[in-house]
Short mmCIF file of C-alpha atoms in Angstrom, two decimals:
data_model
loop_
_atom_site.label_atom_id
_atom_site.label_comp_id
_atom_site.label_asym_id
_atom_site.label_seq_id
_atom_site.Cartn_x
_atom_site.Cartn_y
_atom_site.Cartn_z
CA MET A 1 27.83 6.72 3.09
CA TRP A 2 29.94 9.67 1.99
CA GLN A 3 32.10 12.33 3.59
CA SER A 4 32.09 16.09 3.15
CA THR A 5 33.58 19.10 4.91
CA ASP A 6 30.76 19.08 7.47
CA GLY A 7 30.99 15.40 8.42
CA VAL A 8 30.07 11.86 7.39
CA HIS A 9 26.69 11.34 5.71
CA VAL A 10 24.79 8.04 5.99
CA GLN A 11 21.92 7.32 3.60
CA LEU A 12 19.39 4.97 5.19
CA ALA A 13 18.16 2.05 3.12
CA LEU A 14 14.40 2.05 2.50
CA GLU A 15 13.96 -0.96 4.79
CA ASP A 16 15.74 0.84 7.63
CA LEU A 17 13.78 4.06 7.08
CA ASN A 18 10.48 2.18 7.15
CA ALA A 19 11.56 0.36 10.31
CA VAL A 20 12.15 3.74 11.98
CA LYS A 21 8.71 4.96 10.89
CA LEU A 22 7.07 1.95 12.53
CA LEU A 23 8.58 2.92 15.88
CA VAL A 24 6.04 5.66 16.49
CA ALA A 25 7.94 7.35 19.35
CA LEU A 26 11.34 7.40 17.60
CA ALA A 27 12.63 10.32 15.50
CA VAL A 28 9.31 12.19 15.43
CA SER A 29 10.78 15.41 16.87
CA GLU A 30 14.09 16.89 17.98
CA GLU A 31 13.42 15.58 21.48
CA THR A 32 13.05 11.98 20.26
CA THR A 33 16.03 11.87 17.87
CA TYR A 34 19.43 10.81 19.23
CA LEU A 35 22.38 9.00 17.69
CA SER A 36 24.83 6.63 19.37
CA ALA A 37 27.64 4.62 17.83
CA GLN A 38 29.68 1.55 18.71
CA ALA A 39 33.46 1.43 18.60
CA GLU A 40 35.03 1.17 15.12
CA VAL A 41 31.75 2.12 13.48
CA VAL A 42 33.71 3.17 10.38
CA ALA A 43 35.60 0.22 8.92
CA GLY A 44 39.32 0.76 8.68
CA ALA A 45 39.29 4.00 10.65
CA ALA A 46 41.90 4.49 13.31
CA ALA A 47 40.66 3.89 16.85
CA ILE A 48 37.15 5.38 16.80
CA SER A 49 35.73 5.04 20.28
CA SER A 50 32.08 4.41 21.05
CA MET A 51 29.83 7.46 21.22
CA ALA A 52 27.14 8.05 23.80
CA ALA A 53 23.73 9.13 22.55
CA ARG A 54 23.81 12.66 21.22
CA PRO A 55 20.86 14.86 20.21
CA VAL A 56 20.18 15.72 16.60
CA ARG A 57 21.73 18.95 15.30
CA LYS A 58 19.07 19.63 12.67
CA TYR A 59 15.70 17.87 12.48
CA VAL A 60 13.52 17.92 9.35
CA PRO A 61 10.01 16.50 9.96
CA ASP A 62 8.31 14.06 7.61
CA VAL A 63 5.76 16.05 5.59
CA LEU A 64 5.58 13.78 2.53
CA ALA A 65 2.21 12.13 1.99
CA PRO A 66 2.12 8.38 1.28
CA SER A 67 1.18 7.28 -2.20
CA VAL A 68 -0.16 4.10 -3.80
CA VAL A 69 2.50 2.22 -5.75
CA SER A 70 0.44 -0.70 -7.07
CA PHE A 71 -2.38 -3.08 -6.26
CA ASP A 72 -3.29 -6.72 -6.82
CA PHE A 73 -6.81 -8.11 -7.05
CA GLY A 74 -7.93 -11.69 -6.55
CA SER A 75 -8.60 -14.57 -4.18
CA PHE A 76 -5.04 -15.41 -3.28
CA ALA A 77 -5.57 -18.34 -0.93
CA ASP A 78 -8.68 -20.03 -2.35
CA ASP A 79 -10.80 -19.29 -5.42
CA ARG A 80 -13.93 -19.78 -3.27
CA ALA A 81 -12.83 -17.10 -0.79
CA PRO A 82 -13.98 -13.48 -1.02
CA PRO A 83 -11.64 -11.36 -3.14
CA VAL A 84 -8.82 -9.38 -1.61
CA LEU A 85 -7.48 -6.00 -2.66
CA ARG A 86 -3.76 -5.95 -1.86
CA ILE A 87 -2.38 -2.38 -1.95
CA VAL A 88 1.31 -1.46 -1.89
CA PHE A 89 2.14 2.00 -0.55
CA SER A 90 5.32 4.07 -0.80
CA GLU A 91 5.81 3.73 2.98
CA PRO A 92 4.13 2.11 6.00
CA VAL A 93 0.64 3.44 6.67
CA ALA A 94 -1.24 3.36 9.96
CA GLN A 95 -3.89 0.65 9.89
CA SER A 96 -6.05 2.54 12.40
CA THR A 97 -6.43 5.49 10.00
CA PHE A 98 -7.88 3.50 7.10
CA VAL A 99 -11.24 4.57 5.68
CA SER A 100 -11.98 1.57 3.45
CA GLY A 101 -14.95 3.25 1.75
CA LYS A 102 -12.54 5.71 0.13
CA PHE A 103 -10.97 2.90 -1.89
CA VAL A 104 -13.17 2.52 -4.97
CA LEU A 105 -13.00 -0.13 -7.68
CA GLN A 106 -14.38 0.76 -11.09
CA SER A 107 -14.66 -1.00 -14.45
CA ALA A 108 -13.28 1.85 -16.59
CA VAL A 109 -10.95 4.81 -16.24
CA SER A 110 -13.85 7.22 -16.68
CA SER A 111 -16.10 6.99 -13.64
CA ASP A 112 -19.06 8.26 -15.69
CA ALA A 113 -18.99 5.13 -17.85
CA ALA A 114 -17.98 2.66 -15.17
CA GLU A 115 -19.51 0.29 -12.68
CA ARG A 116 -18.17 1.44 -9.31
CA LEU A 117 -17.90 -0.18 -5.90
CA ALA A 118 -16.63 1.48 -2.71
CA LEU A 119 -15.08 -1.04 -0.34
CA ALA A 120 -17.10 0.07 2.68
CA ASP A 121 -16.75 -2.11 5.79
CA ALA A 122 -13.81 -4.04 4.33
CA SER A 123 -11.54 -5.63 6.91
CA VAL A 124 -8.04 -4.13 6.92
CA GLU A 125 -4.89 -6.15 7.57
CA VAL A 126 -1.20 -5.36 7.32
CA ALA A 127 0.61 -7.93 5.20
CA PRO A 128 2.73 -10.11 7.53
CA THR A 129 5.92 -9.69 5.50
CA ASP A 130 5.69 -6.02 4.47
CA ALA A 131 4.39 -3.12 6.57
CA SER A 132 3.92 -1.05 3.40
CA THR A 133 1.33 -3.50 2.07
CA ILE A 134 -2.29 -3.47 3.23
CA GLN A 135 -4.94 -6.06 2.40
CA LEU A 136 -8.62 -5.15 2.16
CA GLN A 137 -10.93 -8.17 2.47
CA PHE A 138 -14.44 -7.72 1.07
CA SER A 139 -17.22 -7.63 3.65
CA GLU A 140 -20.28 -9.80 3.00
CA PRO A 141 -22.47 -6.85 1.85
CA THR A 142 -19.68 -5.61 -0.44
CA LEU A 143 -19.23 -9.11 -1.87
CA GLU A 144 -22.96 -9.37 -2.63
CA ALA A 145 -22.87 -5.95 -4.32
CA TYR A 146 -19.84 -7.04 -6.34
CA LYS A 147 -21.51 -10.21 -7.60
CA VAL A 148 -24.30 -8.32 -9.34
CA LEU A 149 -21.91 -5.94 -11.14
CA ALA A 150 -21.31 -8.09 -14.21
CA ASP A 151 -18.50 -5.99 -15.68
CA LEU A 152 -16.48 -4.92 -12.63
CA CYS A 153 -13.09 -6.63 -12.17
CA ARG A 154 -14.04 -9.71 -14.16
CA THR A 155 -10.93 -9.15 -16.29
CA ALA A 156 -7.76 -7.12 -15.70
CA ASP A 157 -8.75 -4.48 -18.27
CA ARG A 158 -12.04 -3.93 -16.41
CA CYS A 159 -10.46 -3.40 -13.01
CA PHE A 160 -9.28 0.03 -11.85
CA LEU A 161 -8.68 1.49 -8.41
CA THR A 162 -9.34 5.07 -7.32
CA VAL A 163 -8.23 6.33 -3.92
CA GLN A 164 -9.99 9.34 -2.40
CA PRO A 165 -8.18 11.93 -0.24
CA GLY A 166 -7.97 10.99 3.42
CA ALA A 167 -8.19 7.25 2.80
CA ALA A 168 -5.16 6.58 5.05
CA ASN A 169 -2.33 8.33 6.89
CA ASP A 170 1.31 7.49 7.40
CA PHE A 171 2.73 7.29 10.92
CA ALA A 172 3.65 10.99 10.83
CA GLY A 173 0.02 11.93 10.21
CA ASN A 174 0.40 12.79 6.51
CA SER A 175 -2.77 11.92 4.60
CA ILE A 176 -2.84 10.24 1.20
CA ARG A 177 -3.96 12.45 -1.69
CA TYR A 178 -6.31 11.64 -4.56
CA THR A 179 -5.07 8.79 -6.75
CA ALA A 180 -6.42 8.68 -10.30
CA PRO A 181 -7.80 5.35 -11.60
CA PHE A 182 -5.14 2.78 -12.51
CA GLY A 183 -5.06 -0.94 -13.23
CA PRO A 184 -3.73 -3.90 -11.20
CA GLN A 185 -0.17 -5.09 -11.08
CA ARG A 186 -1.48 -8.64 -10.67
CA PHE A 187 -4.97 -9.90 -11.42
CA PHE A 188 -6.23 -13.44 -10.97
CA GLN A 189 -8.42 -14.32 -13.93
CA GLY A 190 -10.01 -17.30 -12.20
CA LEU A 191 -12.06 -14.87 -10.12
CA SER A 192 -14.14 -14.01 -13.20
CA LEU A 193 -15.64 -17.51 -13.02
CA ALA A 194 -15.43 -18.02 -9.29
CA PHE A 195 -17.63 -14.99 -8.61
CA SER A 196 -19.70 -14.58 -11.75
CA PRO A 197 -23.43 -13.96 -11.16
CA GLN A 198 -24.17 -17.00 -13.33
CA ASN A 199 -22.68 -19.51 -10.91
CA GLY A 200 -23.53 -17.76 -7.65
CA GLY A 201 -19.96 -17.65 -6.42
CA ALA A 202 -19.03 -21.34 -6.83
CA GLY A 203 -15.28 -21.76 -7.21
CA LEU A 204 -14.45 -23.36 -10.58
CA LEU A 205 -10.85 -22.38 -11.30
CA ASP A 206 -7.71 -21.94 -9.27
CA PRO A 207 -6.95 -18.21 -9.71
CA LEU A 208 -3.23 -18.82 -9.21
CA LEU A 209 -3.21 -20.62 -12.57
CA TYR A 210 -4.92 -17.85 -14.51
CA SER A 211 -3.02 -14.68 -13.75
CA THR A 212 -2.27 -11.72 -16.00
CA THR A 213 0.02 -8.77 -15.40
CA THR A 214 -0.49 -5.14 -16.33
CA THR A 215 2.02 -2.32 -16.17
CA THR A 216 -0.28 0.57 -15.31
CA THR A 217 1.21 2.94 -12.72
CA ALA A 218 -0.62 4.87 -10.05
CA SER A 219 -0.84 8.62 -10.47
CA THR A 220 -1.28 10.78 -7.37
CA SER A 221 -2.61 14.31 -7.50
CA THR A 222 -0.79 16.97 -5.50
CA THR A 223 -3.80 19.19 -5.14
#
C-alpha cells in the first residue's frame, strides 16, 4: 500500500488476485467492479468511517495470457499408478477449456529427433490446494502408447513438455500461447522401471525415493 496525490494505492497479493479471478462474475467489467470498506480500514488513521460499495473509476481488463511456469512428471501416489503430468501456470486456468491433446511430451528439445506423445483423452483435475496447478492423468490408450516409447520420459533429461496454442484459457478468456520444449521441475526416476516395456508396467520402485530436480524454465512465445 502506498499513497500519492491521487489517493491510496493497494497492491493485491498474488493469492488475493487469483482468488478474485476464480470468482467468474466479479471484477470482469466496470459493471461488476465495486469497492466497499469497513471502518478504520487504514490502521492509525483518524476516524475513517465505513464506505458503502462504490463503482470503479477506471477499469483495465485482463488481457494477459496465462503461461506455463513448470511441470512435474511421475506417479505421485503409487509407482504402479499411471503417470501424472502436474502443470503449474502463472494464474488459475479454466478446467473446462483444456485441450489435453495440445500438451505434448517429447524425449528431446528438437521434435525432429524426439519420441513424441500427445496427451489426448487425459483426465484433467485442478490440484486441491492450488487453483493454478492442473494435473493430467494418462488415459489407458495414452499409457499403452507411452509404454512402447522406450526413450520418452524414462529419465529427467529425456522428458520435455511442449504446449500448443489454445491448450487452455484463463478465466478472462485469454488463451495460452506456444510454449517451447522445457524439462521438468521434478521427475520421479522410479517411473523408468515401473513403466518400462521390459516389465510390462509392474511397479518395482517407490518413485518418491528416486527423484531428481532440473532447473529448466518454460519459454512462451508471444507470436
